[in-house]
Structure formats: C-alpha cells, structure tokens
Amino acid sequence: MKKNILLFFVLFLSMKAYAQDTVPSFSHRSSLSLDGSWNIIIDPYENGSYDYRWQESPNGFFKNDKPKNKWDRIEYDFDKSDSLIVPGDWNSQKKELLFYEGTVWYKKSFDFHKKDSTRIFLHFGAVNYLAIVYFNGEKLGIHEGGFTPFSFEITHLIKEKDNFVIVKADNKRCAECVPTLNTDWWNYGGLTRSVAIVETPATFISDYCFQLQKGSRNEIEGWIKLQGSQPRQQILIEIPQIKIHKRFTADSSGYVYFSSSASIKLWTPEHPTLYDIKLISGTDTVTDRIGFRTIETKGSKILLNGKPIFLRGVCIHEEAPYRSGRAYSLEDARTLLGWAKELGCNFVRLAHYPHNENMIKEADRLGLMVWSEIPVYWTISWQNEQTYKNASRQLADMISRDRNRASVICWSMANETPLSSPRLEFLKGLIRQARHMDSTRLVTAAMERHYLDASTQMIDDPLGEYVDVLGCNEYIGWYDGLPQKADTMQWKTIYEKPVIISEFGGSARFGYHADSLTVWSEEYQESLYKHQITMLRKIPFLSGMSPWILMDFRSPRRQLPGIQDFRNRKGLISEHGEKKKAFYVLQQFYEELRRNQEK
Ligand code: GCB
C-alpha cells in the first residue's frame, strides 16, 4: 500500500511537470474548420519578410495590405493570387512546386460569431516545417517541426467579420533542424494537416490522460486538467459501459488525479475494445473513446496484457496511396492500415515522424499496435542546444497528443543514428523525458548492427542499455550482399531485451519480372523476403519485425529513370495499390505466425 502511495506521488509529480506545458487537446471538440482553399504566394526570395537590405520589412505580407488610394503601390495581393487546398502539401498540388523548398504564404479569411465569454483558439494539425502565424495583422508566434500540432489563443483578436489568418510556411532544410538536411523521404511543405478555429468555455478541459495503472489490469488512473480562471471545479467522469460515474474535485491549479477500479475488457489486436468516456466539468464537456491494455517486457519477450506477443509488423510512411503526396485523411488511413491488416499485421511502425491522428485512431479501432517516432533521423546536430530543444518539444507534443491511444505501445527516439557520445547524451535525455511523461509505454529506437565475423551480426549499440526494446535495421541482401547471405547469418546481442527487426527490405518496380538475381525485379524482392524469413526464424530473442516498407514512396534520393523515378521502391505495394510478389510471401509467413500464436 505504502509503495502504491509513493508510486502515485511520483506519477503525480511527473504528470504535473509536463501536462501544463503542452498543446491543449482539441481533437474531440467541434470546431469551425478552416480547411479548403487558401490563397497563396510563392516567395522564394522572402520578399514578404525582408526589404532589399535584408531587413525585416514592417509592411510584410502578414499585413494583407490593400491600396487605399490610386497611388498606393502594393506589390502583392492575396485575393488575386493562386490557391492551394488545405490540408495538403504544396508539392503534389502544383507541378511547378514538386521540388520546391522555401517559403509559401497562405491566407484564409472568415467571419465568426463568438459566443459570450468563450475562448477562441487557432489550431493547426501540422505545418512543415517552420510556421510563422499571423492573425488579423498581429504575429501570434512561431512553430518549428513538421509533424505535430500547435495552437494560439486569439480570443482578444477575433472579430465578427473579415478575420484573416496568414501563415508563412517555410520547408527549407537546415543542418540544425529535426530532421536535418538529409532524409530518404520527400520534404512535403505546407499546411499538411487540418486547420480549425476552436471555441471553448472560459474555463475548459484542456487535457487528460486515462490508462491502466502500471502493473494492474483493472485499475484505471489518470488526470484531467482544467485551464482558465475557475480551476477548482468538480469533474464527473463517466464510462457507462463499465459503470463508472465518479466525481472528483480539481485542485487550485485545475488538476484532478483519479483512479478507479473496474472490470475491463482489455484492448487486444483481436478485440480492440474502446470505451466511450465523458468528462463533465461545471463549464465544459469532452468525450473520447479509449482502450485499456498493458504493455511491458520480460527478458526478450514483449508482453501485451501479461502475455507474450510477437509483433507482425510493417513500416509505413505518411504517403498518400493512389494520389501521392502527404497522407492526412481518414480515407488514406483506412487504405494504408487496411493493407497492413490484409498482410496479417498486428503492428505498424509509423516512420519516421508522428503521423496524423487519423492513423492512430484507426489503429486503435482496427487493433493495430503502433510504434510512433520523432524525426531524429541519421545525422543530427547532437551538440546544438536548440536542436535538442526542438527534438524534445516534438517528443512532448507527440506523447501529449497520443497518450490516450491504446494502439501506441512504444515511443521511438531515433532512427539509424551514428554512434558517438554526444549522440548518446542527446538520446538519453530524450529517453528520460519520454519515461517522465509516460511511464506506461515502451521506449525504443531503430539502431544498427555490425559484423562480429562473416556470419555473425551483433547488436551492442550503447543506447541499448537505456531503451526497453532494441529496434534494429538491417539490409542483408540489398545494401549488404545478395539475399542468400541471410541464410547462414547468426545474431547476437549483449542485452537481454526484446529485439524488433525494425527494417529490412529491397526495391522492386511493380510489374518488372526477371529471375531472382536481377536487381529491381519483383522476383529479387520476393527472394530477399524468403531468405530474410529463413534467417528471422532462427533469431532466438526476436520479438517482432517491421519490414521496409508497405508502399512505395517519394524520395529525392531515388533517381534511377524507368525504375525509381524519384520513388523508393521498397514497397510491398506500388503507389497505385498494386501488390508485388513479396507481399504474398510475407502474408503467408504472418498467417503461419498468427496460427502459432493462437495455439
Ligand atoms: C533506412 C532508413 C529508411 C530508408 C531505407 C532505405 O535504413 O531508415 O528511411 O528509406 O533505409 O530504403 O534505404
């Protein structure tokens, strides 16, 4: 009992430290959508920001100026400019923007009838990469990082008529950014996720967290946070399916910490049970659908709800099937995750950045466990303090957005980062933060392996000491020899922890047929999968796998004409939805694993 109280206190402190610092959770509120057509100005020379001496111009495009008389010389006009659809990247909407990296200004005008004593927020699902946001001519702030939500309060600025939001979106890559200059995916720019005006009561439920107490399968616990001038309110928590109707009173800073026992049907891939949850405060009501499950490790096993589970996964980029470009819609999520289900997956690695919320919510609904990661990818400026702060902010925003999603079982800190002590310190800091914010999920990273001798792979990255699960990427048969090289390969690790082969694979152009040693052919890829499976079956500490990758995706690094055409072809499915031969090899293997797991 004493131990429980101590644990609860530690949890209390850790939750408090971060919850107040994050973006309010708006995804369950009705709002005025600002999606649709936005006027845009393409501005490669930053003319909307700087004058000819490269000084910040006081009359930048954010003012949305119009000539007031006939001699007023204003050299831009949003209302006569071109337009783009939001949500959506700019690269895939206009041919001339396919390779564009730079600044695009966006403008949207709208009228709004505000109710008495409410608060109004302008919310962005994501903007890649740097967003400077202005509202009715005032600068609201800056947001860096292309895959996480942010919002600004505009209660004091909003009017009944002719409001205008202006966003300067800039996707220029930079060495200190997260990700950095070099990636293997398209740098889709723009307002890639939805934008909305959210109206809340003066004091509102700004965030909450519901989950099973660590180590328990029938004790729900968590917290609710009120923001506003009347924080000391009673809050009723209702979960009707399990007969929870409980009142709690928030403290003077608006927090309620609660726990309640209940007999719960746990969330599993086979039965992804979600419960309707209603939070009713004196001034506000919020609803959500939440599942409950535990996830832990024991030696080299991953345990879901206390039972060992093998993760039958696949990696996915946030790339839209059929139409190309950044994926954002429910339909995109249904297609991508539908294919993963068809493949026999119970797990998806959402690479290499936080995907849109439709993906996570669909995964919750479909029973797919999720690996979610931040874009700390390849070479990062490990010693730059701003870079660390940026990565840490992206981590905080990812966790606070998705901590109520049962599907998310692990947070990944990094992908294939080269060994060094500054890198280790950087990643240790992020791991501490992830554990501090969320003690119930597993922490991982996709690491690399090396050769001990010609037929032995070793996983001994020093980072392994700090994570719960060792992710390992390997490309035997592609960047490393021919597929048959895998057959005799042995694996070792110095850690007694579960290993997920978080990537393997090879490229094939759909419809290109040849013998199994002809690179780029479907037969080569098929053979690579067969040889990999031969090897994977023999790794004693293997707890899961997520081959690279579900669908072909755009990458500027992939230039071979007629084969790649700026696409990474390691997909099991083409961008047009055509399944390659390797898809069926993996499907068959997953079916076998599923049957064995059921026995
Ligand atoms: C990797 C990276 C992934 C690449 C992939 C490839 O190791 O993690 O982002 O796209 O290899 O295809 O080379």
Short mmCIF file of N, CA and C and ligand atoms in Angstrom, two decimals, residues 184 352 377-378 415-416 473 475 479 503 548 553 558 568 570, ligand 1:
data_model
loop_
_atom_site.label_atom_id
_atom_site.label_comp_id
_atom_site.label_asym_id
_atom_site.label_seq_id
_atom_site.Cartn_x
_atom_site.Cartn_y
_atom_site.Cartn_z
N ASP A 184 15.52 10.29 -46.42
CA ASP A 184 15.11 9.50 -47.59
C ASP A 184 13.59 9.59 -47.72
N HIS A 352 8.73 8.28 -40.26
CA HIS A 352 9.86 8.46 -39.35
C HIS A 352 9.59 9.68 -38.50
N TYR A 377 16.70 11.57 -37.12
CA TYR A 377 16.99 10.64 -38.21
C TYR A 377 18.41 10.89 -38.73
N TRP A 378 19.16 9.79 -38.84
CA TRP A 378 20.54 9.83 -39.36
C TRP A 378 21.41 10.85 -38.59
N ASN A 415 16.25 7.12 -35.43
CA ASN A 415 16.45 6.12 -36.47
C ASN A 415 17.86 6.17 -37.03
N GLU A 416 18.57 5.04 -36.94
CA GLU A 416 19.90 4.86 -37.55
C GLU A 416 20.82 6.04 -37.31
N ASN A 473 17.75 -2.09 -37.65
CA ASN A 473 17.56 -2.08 -39.11
C ASN A 473 18.71 -2.85 -39.76
N TYR A 475 19.96 -4.50 -43.81
CA TYR A 475 19.63 -4.63 -45.23
C TYR A 475 20.46 -5.72 -45.89
N TYR A 479 21.65 -3.64 -49.45
CA TYR A 479 22.89 -2.85 -49.40
C TYR A 479 24.04 -3.75 -48.97
N GLU A 503 13.62 -2.74 -39.66
CA GLU A 503 13.64 -2.57 -41.12
C GLU A 503 14.45 -3.70 -41.75
N TRP A 548 10.69 -2.94 -44.34
CA TRP A 548 10.63 -1.65 -45.03
C TRP A 548 10.20 -1.90 -46.46
N PHE A 553 7.27 5.08 -51.92
CA PHE A 553 7.07 6.48 -51.51
C PHE A 553 8.08 7.38 -52.20
N ARG A 558 16.17 8.96 -54.90
CA ARG A 558 15.95 7.74 -55.70
C ARG A 558 15.71 8.13 -57.16
N ASN A 568 11.24 5.61 -53.71
CA ASN A 568 11.87 4.47 -53.05
C ASN A 568 10.93 3.29 -53.33
N LYS A 570 10.97 0.16 -52.28
CA LYS A 570 10.99 -0.99 -51.38
C LYS A 570 9.59 -1.37 -50.90
C1 GCB B 1 16.89 3.03 -43.97
C2 GCB B 1 16.12 4.19 -43.47
C3 GCB B 1 14.91 4.46 -44.31
C4 GCB B 1 15.29 4.35 -45.78
C5 GCB B 1 15.70 2.93 -46.05
C6 GCB B 1 16.13 2.69 -47.48
O1 GCB B 1 17.66 2.44 -43.28
O2 GCB B 1 15.77 4.08 -42.12
O3 GCB B 1 14.41 5.73 -44.01
O4 GCB B 1 14.26 4.75 -46.63
O5 GCB B 1 16.79 2.62 -45.23
O6 GCB B 1 15.30 2.42 -48.32
O7 GCB B 1 17.33 2.77 -47.76
#
